[in-house]
Short mmCIF file of C-alpha atoms and ligand atoms in Angstrom, two decimals:
data_model
loop_
_atom_site.label_atom_id
_atom_site.label_comp_id
_atom_site.label_asym_id
_atom_site.label_seq_id
_atom_site.Cartn_x
_atom_site.Cartn_y
_atom_site.Cartn_z
CA MET B 101 -10.24 -17.61 19.41
CA THR B 102 -12.37 -15.51 22.07
CA THR B 103 -10.78 -12.67 24.07
CA THR B 104 -10.50 -15.22 26.78
CA ASP B 105 -7.58 -17.54 25.87
CA LYS B 106 -5.33 -14.79 24.37
CA PRO B 107 -2.01 -15.31 25.92
CA SER B 108 -0.71 -12.55 27.64
CA ASP B 109 1.87 -11.07 25.45
CA GLN B 110 -0.28 -11.47 22.31
CA ARG B 111 -0.08 -8.68 20.43
CA PHE B 112 -3.39 -6.86 18.76
CA PHE B 113 -3.33 -4.28 15.65
CA ALA B 114 -6.46 -2.59 14.47
CA VAL B 115 -6.73 -1.44 11.00
CA LEU B 116 -8.93 1.65 10.66
CA ASN B 117 -9.90 2.56 6.63
CA ALA B 118 -11.59 6.32 6.53
CA GLY B 119 -13.83 7.28 4.02
CA SER B 120 -15.60 10.77 3.71
CA SER B 121 -18.32 9.20 5.91
CA SER B 122 -17.43 6.29 6.91
CA LEU B 123 -14.72 5.02 9.37
CA LYS B 124 -14.47 0.93 8.68
CA PHE B 125 -11.95 -1.26 11.06
CA SER B 126 -10.70 -4.60 11.64
CA LEU B 127 -9.17 -5.86 14.35
CA PHE B 128 -6.50 -8.80 14.12
CA ALA B 129 -4.99 -10.74 16.93
CA GLU B 130 -1.38 -12.14 16.27
CA THR B 131 -1.28 -15.95 16.69
CA SER B 132 1.90 -17.66 18.44
CA ASP B 133 3.35 -18.59 15.13
CA GLY B 134 2.89 -15.17 13.66
CA ARG B 135 -0.32 -15.07 11.51
CA LEU B 136 -2.60 -12.39 11.85
CA GLU B 137 -6.43 -13.83 12.91
CA ARG B 138 -9.37 -11.00 12.35
CA GLN B 139 -11.14 -10.76 15.69
CA THR B 140 -13.82 -8.24 14.87
CA SER B 141 -14.66 -5.82 12.28
CA GLY B 142 -17.12 -3.09 11.24
CA GLY B 143 -17.38 0.26 11.34
CA ILE B 144 -19.09 3.76 11.46
CA GLU B 145 -21.24 4.84 8.73
CA GLY B 146 -23.39 8.49 8.37
CA ILE B 147 -20.31 10.64 9.93
CA GLY B 148 -21.48 14.24 9.37
CA SER B 149 -25.08 12.95 9.18
CA PRO B 150 -27.91 13.58 11.93
CA ALA B 151 -27.26 10.11 13.65
CA PRO B 152 -23.87 8.10 12.92
CA MET B 153 -24.21 4.30 13.55
CA PHE B 154 -21.58 2.02 14.72
CA THR B 155 -21.95 -1.55 13.92
CA ALA B 156 -19.51 -4.51 14.88
CA PHE B 157 -19.26 -7.75 13.67
CA ASP B 158 -17.60 -11.31 14.85
CA SER B 159 -15.26 -13.01 13.24
CA ASP B 160 -18.08 -15.00 11.38
CA GLN B 161 -19.92 -12.20 10.43
CA TYR B 162 -22.85 -12.06 13.13
CA CYS B 163 -23.59 -8.67 14.45
CA MET B 164 -22.46 -8.81 17.66
CA ASP B 165 -22.80 -4.67 19.09
CA GLU B 166 -24.63 -1.44 17.75
CA TYR B 167 -24.84 2.02 18.58
CA ARG B 168 -26.54 5.16 17.15
CA TRP B 169 -26.05 8.47 17.80
CA ASP B 170 -29.30 10.65 18.07
CA PHE B 171 -26.82 13.96 17.19
CA PRO B 172 -24.75 14.70 14.33
CA ALA B 173 -21.44 13.62 16.72
CA GLN B 174 -18.05 14.80 15.41
CA LEU B 175 -15.11 12.39 14.19
CA ASP B 176 -13.10 13.12 17.54
CA ILE B 177 -16.33 11.46 19.56
CA LEU B 178 -16.79 8.68 17.25
CA LEU B 179 -13.23 7.86 17.18
CA SER B 180 -12.66 8.07 20.72
CA PHE B 181 -15.92 5.76 21.19
CA LEU B 182 -14.60 3.09 18.45
CA ILE B 183 -11.10 3.16 19.98
CA GLU B 184 -12.59 2.75 23.65
CA TRP B 185 -14.94 -0.04 22.11
CA ILE B 186 -11.88 -1.75 20.91
CA GLU B 187 -10.08 -1.70 23.97
CA ARG B 188 -13.16 -2.87 25.89
CA PHE B 189 -13.15 -5.55 23.63
CA LEU B 190 -9.44 -6.53 24.08
CA SER B 191 -9.20 -5.84 27.94
CA PRO B 192 -7.16 -7.15 29.85
CA HIS B 193 -5.26 -6.67 26.72
CA HIS B 194 -4.13 -3.25 24.37
CA LEU B 195 -3.90 -2.44 21.10
CA SER B 196 -0.11 -2.59 19.77
CA ALA B 197 -0.93 -0.76 16.89
CA VAL B 198 -3.16 1.20 14.37
CA GLY B 199 -2.72 0.83 10.96
CA HIS B 200 -4.15 3.11 8.18
CA ARG B 201 -4.61 2.89 4.76
CA MET B 202 -3.43 6.35 2.96
CA LEU B 203 -4.29 6.40 -0.76
CA HIS B 204 -1.45 8.72 -1.91
CA GLY B 205 2.79 8.49 -0.60
CA GLY B 206 3.30 10.83 -3.85
CA MET B 207 7.24 10.84 -4.46
CA LEU B 208 7.80 10.83 -0.53
CA TYR B 209 6.80 7.35 0.27
CA ASP B 210 7.17 4.32 -1.29
CA GLU B 211 7.39 2.18 1.72
CA PRO B 212 4.86 2.16 4.94
CA VAL B 213 6.02 4.51 7.69
CA THR B 214 5.34 4.87 11.76
CA VAL B 215 3.85 7.95 12.43
CA THR B 216 6.36 10.78 13.85
CA PRO B 217 5.89 14.70 14.17
CA GLU B 218 7.75 14.14 10.92
CA VAL B 219 6.07 12.25 8.87
CA LEU B 220 2.88 13.87 9.91
CA ALA B 221 4.24 17.14 8.41
CA LYS B 222 5.60 15.35 5.15
CA MET B 223 1.96 13.97 5.05
CA ARG B 224 0.56 17.34 5.00
CA THR B 225 2.15 18.34 1.75
CA LEU B 226 0.74 15.09 0.08
CA ILE B 227 -2.54 16.93 0.29
CA PRO B 228 -3.03 18.11 -2.95
CA LEU B 229 -2.23 14.92 -4.45
CA ALA B 230 -5.52 13.33 -2.88
CA PRO B 231 -7.47 16.53 -1.41
CA LEU B 232 -10.85 14.12 -0.99
CA HIS B 233 -8.84 11.34 0.87
CA GLN B 234 -5.71 12.41 2.36
CA PRO B 235 -7.45 15.20 4.93
CA ARG B 236 -9.61 12.81 6.50
CA ILE B 237 -6.99 10.33 7.48
CA LEU B 238 -4.55 12.85 8.45
CA GLN B 239 -7.55 14.26 10.60
CA VAL B 240 -8.23 10.26 12.26
CA ILE B 241 -4.52 10.55 13.17
CA ASP B 242 -4.17 13.57 14.42
CA THR B 243 -7.54 12.82 16.77
CA ILE B 244 -5.63 9.37 17.71
CA ILE B 245 -2.20 11.69 18.89
CA GLY B 246 -4.47 13.74 20.96
CA ARG B 247 -6.61 11.26 22.98
CA TYR B 248 -3.79 8.17 23.06
CA PRO B 249 -0.39 9.89 22.17
CA GLY B 250 1.47 6.68 23.02
CA LEU B 251 -0.42 4.03 20.66
CA CYS B 252 1.94 3.48 17.77
CA GLN B 253 0.00 4.40 14.15
CA ILE B 254 1.48 3.04 10.91
CA VAL B 255 0.54 4.48 7.60
CA CYS B 256 0.51 2.22 3.99
CA PHE B 257 0.22 3.62 0.87
CA ASP B 258 -1.53 2.43 -2.14
CA THR B 259 1.01 3.72 -4.20
CA SER B 260 3.80 2.18 -2.66
CA PHE B 261 3.76 -1.38 -4.27
CA HIS B 262 4.00 0.59 -7.61
CA LYS B 263 7.78 1.69 -6.71
CA THR B 264 9.13 -0.70 -8.85
CA ILE B 265 7.50 1.12 -12.13
CA PRO B 266 10.43 2.07 -14.58
CA HIS B 267 11.00 5.54 -14.83
CA ILE B 268 9.85 5.98 -18.94
CA ALA B 269 6.69 3.88 -17.85
CA ARG B 270 5.56 6.98 -14.80
CA LEU B 271 6.30 9.73 -17.29
CA TYR B 272 3.62 11.67 -19.11
CA GLY B 273 4.34 13.30 -22.22
CA LEU B 274 4.20 16.95 -20.28
CA PRO B 275 6.93 19.18 -20.35
CA LYS B 276 10.03 18.33 -17.35
CA SER B 277 8.87 21.10 -15.26
CA LEU B 278 5.94 19.58 -14.55
CA THR B 279 7.22 15.86 -14.05
CA GLY B 280 9.81 17.36 -11.68
CA LYS B 281 6.78 19.00 -9.67
CA GLY B 282 5.40 15.07 -9.51
CA LEU B 283 3.14 15.03 -12.48
CA ILE B 284 3.60 11.35 -13.12
CA ARG B 285 2.21 7.90 -12.92
CA TYR B 286 1.72 6.52 -9.55
CA GLY B 287 -0.72 3.91 -9.46
CA PHE B 288 -3.20 3.12 -6.71
CA HIS B 289 -4.80 -0.56 -5.03
CA GLY B 290 -1.14 -1.26 -4.33
CA LEU B 291 -2.48 -3.00 -1.22
CA SER B 292 -4.71 -5.32 -2.91
CA PHE B 293 -1.92 -6.21 -5.52
CA GLU B 294 0.53 -6.76 -2.89
CA TYR B 295 -1.71 -9.35 -1.33
CA VAL B 296 -2.60 -10.90 -3.86
CA SER B 297 0.52 -11.43 -5.59
CA GLU B 298 1.50 -12.94 -2.05
CA GLU B 299 -0.99 -15.58 -2.21
CA LEU B 300 -0.44 -16.38 -5.71
CA LYS B 301 3.24 -16.99 -4.82
CA HIS B 302 1.68 -19.26 -2.13
CA ILE B 303 -0.39 -21.20 -4.60
CA ASP B 304 1.56 -21.32 -8.16
CA ARG B 305 5.07 -19.80 -7.83
CA HIS B 306 5.63 -20.21 -11.24
CA ALA B 307 2.45 -17.74 -11.86
CA ALA B 308 3.28 -15.60 -9.54
CA MET B 309 6.92 -14.90 -10.91
CA GLY B 310 6.22 -14.82 -14.40
CA LYS B 311 4.22 -12.58 -16.39
CA THR B 312 1.05 -11.39 -14.62
CA ILE B 313 -1.89 -9.79 -14.52
CA ILE B 314 -4.04 -8.57 -11.40
CA ALA B 315 -7.33 -7.42 -12.08
CA HIS B 316 -8.57 -5.44 -9.11
CA LEU B 317 -12.32 -5.00 -10.55
CA GLY B 318 -14.53 -3.29 -7.94
CA SER B 319 -16.38 0.09 -7.25
CA GLY B 320 -12.78 1.22 -7.87
CA ALA B 321 -10.83 -0.87 -10.71
CA SER B 322 -7.68 -0.73 -11.67
CA MET B 323 -5.13 -3.80 -13.37
CA CYS B 324 -1.41 -4.01 -12.46
CA GLY B 325 1.36 -5.84 -15.16
CA MET B 326 3.91 -7.74 -13.08
CA VAL B 327 7.25 -9.33 -14.03
CA ASN B 328 8.71 -11.66 -11.39
CA GLY B 329 6.50 -10.16 -8.81
CA LYS B 330 6.86 -6.78 -9.03
CA SER B 331 4.63 -4.09 -10.67
CA ILE B 332 6.17 -2.64 -14.00
CA ALA B 333 2.80 -1.04 -15.32
CA THR B 334 -0.61 -0.29 -13.91
CA THR B 335 -3.70 1.30 -15.55
CA MET B 336 -4.26 4.02 -12.76
CA GLY B 337 -2.02 7.06 -12.98
CA PHE B 338 -1.35 10.49 -11.60
CA SER B 339 -5.30 10.09 -9.96
CA ALA B 340 -7.46 7.06 -9.18
CA LEU B 341 -9.65 8.29 -12.40
CA ASP B 342 -7.38 7.04 -15.05
CA GLY B 343 -7.67 3.44 -16.75
CA LEU B 344 -10.60 1.62 -16.90
CA VAL B 345 -14.52 2.35 -16.56
CA MET B 346 -15.51 2.13 -12.76
CA GLY B 347 -18.32 2.69 -10.81
CA THR B 348 -19.09 6.47 -10.79
CA ARG B 349 -15.46 7.39 -12.53
CA CYS B 350 -14.64 7.87 -15.92
CA GLY B 351 -11.52 5.92 -16.12
CA GLN B 352 -9.12 6.94 -19.34
CA LEU B 353 -10.29 9.99 -21.18
CA ASP B 354 -8.75 12.23 -23.48
CA PRO B 355 -7.71 15.31 -22.18
CA GLY B 356 -9.42 17.39 -24.76
CA VAL B 357 -12.62 16.57 -23.43
CA ILE B 358 -11.61 18.71 -20.26
CA LEU B 359 -10.84 21.63 -22.02
CA TYR B 360 -13.95 21.38 -24.01
CA LEU B 361 -15.75 20.89 -20.64
CA ILE B 362 -14.03 23.96 -19.19
CA GLN B 363 -14.25 26.20 -22.31
CA HIS B 364 -17.49 25.57 -23.95
CA GLU B 365 -19.66 23.67 -20.76
CA ARG B 366 -18.11 26.54 -18.79
CA MET B 367 -17.57 23.81 -15.91
CA GLY B 368 -15.36 24.98 -12.87
CA ALA B 369 -12.95 22.58 -11.02
CA LYS B 370 -15.42 21.71 -7.90
CA GLU B 371 -18.45 20.39 -11.05
CA LEU B 372 -15.15 18.67 -12.81
CA GLU B 373 -14.46 16.79 -9.84
CA THR B 374 -18.12 15.88 -9.21
CA LEU B 375 -18.86 14.70 -12.71
CA LEU B 376 -15.39 12.52 -13.19
CA TYR B 377 -15.60 10.87 -9.84
CA GLN B 378 -19.39 10.79 -8.83
CA ASP B 379 -21.40 10.79 -12.05
CA SER B 380 -19.64 8.92 -14.65
CA GLY B 381 -18.38 5.41 -15.17
CA LEU B 382 -21.08 2.60 -15.24
CA LEU B 383 -23.35 5.06 -13.47
CA GLY B 384 -23.22 7.70 -16.02
CA VAL B 385 -23.15 5.74 -19.02
CA SER B 386 -26.17 3.36 -18.14
CA GLY B 387 -27.80 6.35 -16.32
CA ILE B 388 -29.35 3.78 -14.09
CA SER B 389 -26.68 2.04 -11.26
CA ASN B 390 -22.95 2.21 -10.33
CA ASP B 391 -23.46 -1.51 -9.41
CA VAL B 392 -22.66 -4.51 -11.97
CA ARG B 393 -25.37 -6.47 -10.28
CA ASP B 394 -28.23 -4.07 -10.91
CA LEU B 395 -26.79 -3.77 -14.37
CA MET B 396 -27.24 -7.37 -15.20
CA ALA B 397 -30.60 -7.46 -13.82
CA SER B 398 -31.72 -4.67 -16.41
CA SER B 399 -33.25 -5.29 -19.97
CA GLU B 400 -32.23 -1.34 -20.53
CA PRO B 401 -30.10 -1.20 -23.28
CA ALA B 402 -28.10 1.68 -21.85
CA ALA B 403 -27.31 -1.10 -18.76
CA LYS B 404 -25.69 -3.51 -21.39
CA GLU B 405 -23.78 -0.57 -22.97
CA ALA B 406 -22.14 0.21 -19.60
CA LEU B 407 -21.33 -3.40 -19.35
CA ASP B 408 -19.81 -4.08 -22.47
CA LEU B 409 -17.91 -0.94 -21.98
CA PHE B 410 -16.46 -1.83 -19.08
CA VAL B 411 -15.19 -5.23 -20.51
CA TYR B 412 -14.35 -3.63 -23.43
CA ARG B 413 -11.86 -1.04 -21.76
CA VAL B 414 -10.31 -4.12 -19.75
CA VAL B 415 -9.65 -6.19 -22.72
CA ARG B 416 -7.84 -3.01 -24.38
CA GLU B 417 -5.87 -2.37 -21.32
CA VAL B 418 -4.64 -6.33 -20.77
CA GLY B 419 -3.47 -5.83 -24.44
CA SER B 420 -1.49 -2.60 -23.22
CA LEU B 421 -0.13 -4.23 -19.96
CA ALA B 422 0.61 -7.79 -21.78
CA ALA B 423 2.82 -5.62 -24.02
CA ALA B 424 4.68 -3.65 -21.13
CA CYS B 425 5.37 -7.15 -19.48
CA GLY B 426 6.51 -8.98 -22.92
CA GLY B 427 4.02 -11.38 -22.70
CA LEU B 428 1.35 -12.89 -20.27
CA ASP B 429 1.75 -16.23 -18.11
CA ALA B 430 -0.99 -15.66 -15.48
CA PHE B 431 -4.13 -13.55 -15.04
CA VAL B 432 -5.85 -12.72 -11.81
CA PHE B 433 -9.46 -11.50 -10.94
CA THR B 434 -9.85 -9.91 -7.44
CA ALA B 435 -12.48 -7.28 -6.12
CA GLY B 436 -16.12 -7.53 -5.64
CA ILE B 437 -16.63 -7.83 -9.66
CA GLY B 438 -13.58 -9.64 -10.31
CA GLU B 439 -14.58 -12.18 -7.62
CA ARG B 440 -17.97 -12.55 -7.98
CA SER B 441 -19.11 -11.79 -11.55
CA PRO B 442 -18.86 -15.25 -13.34
CA GLU B 443 -20.44 -13.53 -16.59
CA ILE B 444 -18.44 -10.52 -16.51
CA ARG B 445 -15.10 -12.41 -16.07
CA LYS B 446 -16.38 -14.66 -19.00
CA ALA B 447 -16.95 -11.93 -21.48
CA ILE B 448 -13.57 -10.53 -20.60
CA CYS B 449 -11.50 -13.95 -20.92
CA LYS B 450 -13.70 -14.60 -24.64
CA GLN B 451 -12.28 -11.46 -25.85
CA LEU B 452 -8.54 -12.38 -24.91
CA ASP B 453 -8.53 -15.70 -26.33
CA TRP B 454 -5.67 -14.39 -28.84
CA LEU B 455 -3.42 -13.97 -25.76
CA GLY B 456 -3.75 -17.50 -25.04
CA ILE B 457 -6.68 -17.55 -22.55
CA GLU B 458 -9.06 -20.55 -22.31
CA LEU B 459 -11.74 -20.76 -19.87
CA ASP B 460 -12.77 -23.44 -17.72
CA GLU B 461 -16.40 -22.67 -17.75
CA ARG B 462 -17.65 -24.60 -15.07
CA ALA B 463 -14.69 -23.54 -12.90
CA ASN B 464 -15.77 -19.85 -13.47
CA ARG B 465 -19.49 -20.52 -13.03
CA LEU B 466 -18.77 -22.22 -9.55
CA GLY B 467 -16.14 -19.06 -8.58
CA GLU B 468 -13.36 -21.80 -7.78
CA LEU B 469 -9.60 -20.86 -7.15
CA LYS B 470 -8.03 -21.91 -10.97
CA ILE B 471 -10.28 -21.39 -13.73
CA SER B 472 -8.77 -21.63 -16.84
CA ALA B 473 -8.78 -24.95 -19.01
CA ASP B 474 -5.94 -27.49 -18.63
CA ASN B 475 -4.89 -26.78 -22.10
CA SER B 476 -5.27 -22.93 -21.73
CA ARG B 477 -1.59 -21.09 -22.22
CA VAL B 478 -2.38 -18.77 -19.73
CA SER B 479 -3.43 -19.45 -16.40
CA VAL B 480 -6.54 -17.72 -14.92
CA TRP B 481 -7.59 -17.10 -11.25
CA ILE B 482 -9.65 -15.78 -8.67
CA LEU B 483 -8.08 -14.74 -5.74
CA PRO B 484 -9.88 -12.71 -3.06
CA THR B 485 -8.16 -9.21 -2.42
CA TYR B 486 -7.80 -8.74 1.66
CA GLU B 487 -6.19 -5.20 2.05
CA GLU B 488 -7.00 -5.10 6.02
CA LEU B 489 -4.80 -8.00 6.48
CA MET B 490 -1.97 -6.70 4.20
CA ILE B 491 -2.25 -3.31 6.21
CA ALA B 492 -2.08 -5.34 9.38
CA ARG B 493 1.08 -7.36 8.24
CA HIS B 494 2.90 -4.08 7.90
CA ALA B 495 1.87 -2.67 11.14
CA ALA B 496 2.99 -5.72 13.03
CA ARG B 497 6.08 -5.87 11.59
CA LEU B 498 6.96 -1.98 12.00
CA ALA B 499 5.30 -2.21 15.67
CA THR B 500 8.02 -4.77 16.18
CA THR B 501 10.60 -2.15 15.19
CA HIS B 502 8.92 0.59 16.91
CA GLU B 503 8.95 -1.53 20.23
CA ARG B 504 12.91 -2.25 19.89
CA GLN B 505 13.63 1.44 19.56
CA GLN B 506 11.52 2.03 22.44
CA LYS B 507 13.01 -0.72 24.59
CA THR B 508 16.60 0.59 23.36
CA SER B 509 15.91 4.41 24.45
CA GLU B 510 14.65 3.03 27.88
CA THR B 511 17.69 1.39 28.68
P1 ADP K 659 -14.92 -1.04 -3.20
O1 ADP K 659 -14.42 -2.36 -2.21
O2 ADP K 659 -14.30 -0.56 -4.04
O3 ADP K 659 -16.19 -0.77 -2.34
P2 ADP K 659 -15.74 -4.08 -3.90
O4 ADP K 659 -14.36 -4.62 -4.52
O5 ADP K 659 -16.65 -4.26 -3.01
O6 ADP K 659 -15.78 -2.29 -3.99
O7 ADP K 659 -16.48 -3.94 -5.34
C1 ADP K 659 -17.82 -3.50 -5.15
C2 ADP K 659 -19.10 -3.59 -6.46
O8 ADP K 659 -18.55 -5.57 -6.74
C3 ADP K 659 -20.40 -3.49 -6.65
O9 ADP K 659 -20.32 -2.20 -6.74
C4 ADP K 659 -20.75 -4.42 -7.56
O10 ADP K 659 -21.02 -3.71 -9.08
C5 ADP K 659 -19.86 -5.25 -7.66
N1 ADP K 659 -20.42 -6.98 -7.30
C6 ADP K 659 -20.35 -7.43 -5.80
N2 ADP K 659 -21.02 -8.34 -5.45
C7 ADP K 659 -20.95 -8.79 -7.11
C8 ADP K 659 -22.21 -9.96 -7.37
N3 ADP K 659 -22.41 -10.93 -7.12
N4 ADP K 659 -21.91 -9.81 -9.09
C9 ADP K 659 -21.61 -8.70 -9.59
N5 ADP K 659 -20.83 -8.00 -9.28
C10 ADP K 659 -20.77 -7.55 -7.99
#
């Protein structure tokens, strides 16, 4: 659809994903039958650098606009540029709402929420749970309120999908006083798991409503065990560090290692944070790269060791999740590695044959939707994730409620 054939009452939703040095956006149009179609996407890279850069792509991924600042422009300048660019793109229409992705809803939010002053105040109390991520998103929300006070903003939490995890599965073996302070398992990648499980419901309801594991294997990686489409166990925990070995994050670790590093290596909190989030995982183990493609291309034994560890940890955690689910009917690969690496998928499936997984090697090589052999007891799938669309769907739903409330208060 082009900007010229938009019906007059059509609604448009921007999805913003604020990282430490980037601000990505996607713009969706609502069609007359309620679907959401991406019109444009892109973002600003190098926030905080001497020359931030804006790029926008059309729905076919062709670059349609670029802009470079020749000074270290602050977030409010960059964000105003972005919103004004979107409004110009949409003219004579306007944005109906902006949806944000927030890492942590803590114990406060298990559903997406419309931003109000009360919600903002509550979200600020969650900063200690995700100090690297949450302040940047709150800064983006604050800036939009300052420049566009009437614009409806919606926040979606990566933890919400896991609200169905049973109490026992949330507990760590820590004193009750600490559990009461919120030191429990939350789980992340919820928007990805939610999107993929909705897709699977459309494709094969039996697979989606049985005992299912979704493996989100990207630069961040986690898996979710689901029964009847609901999360009941997941590999990430209190933070996004736990579970699988990731691009640069360590995954599951004996807490004694942290004590050792504090007591004998004299590491402080900041150093530990850098070690665990940025210097570990595939990068740390290989000493070569955090990218599976580089490691596959390398002949260094350390590259193979890192990939072998990645696969081994996935396999171990599948065993644990299958135990929590009481069996396994379907297994889904998603995100960068899950969607694009036939070699990693094959290595994982091979070590899971005892669970009843048998791969159709040709389908796997070709990256088809269903990659299990006809006689495989567990069906295996590749489903591309689309977290931005999931956020836009929530934004559209909450914006409808917001519009109704505004109309009621006007009359
Ligand atoms: P995120 O969104 O968390 O940054 P992605 O889901 O995009 O991550 O996954 C990025 C990772 O996917 C890369 O770091 C790389 O390891 C892996 N990846 C991407 N393309 C391929 C490919 N063709 N083969 C193997 N791995 C790939």
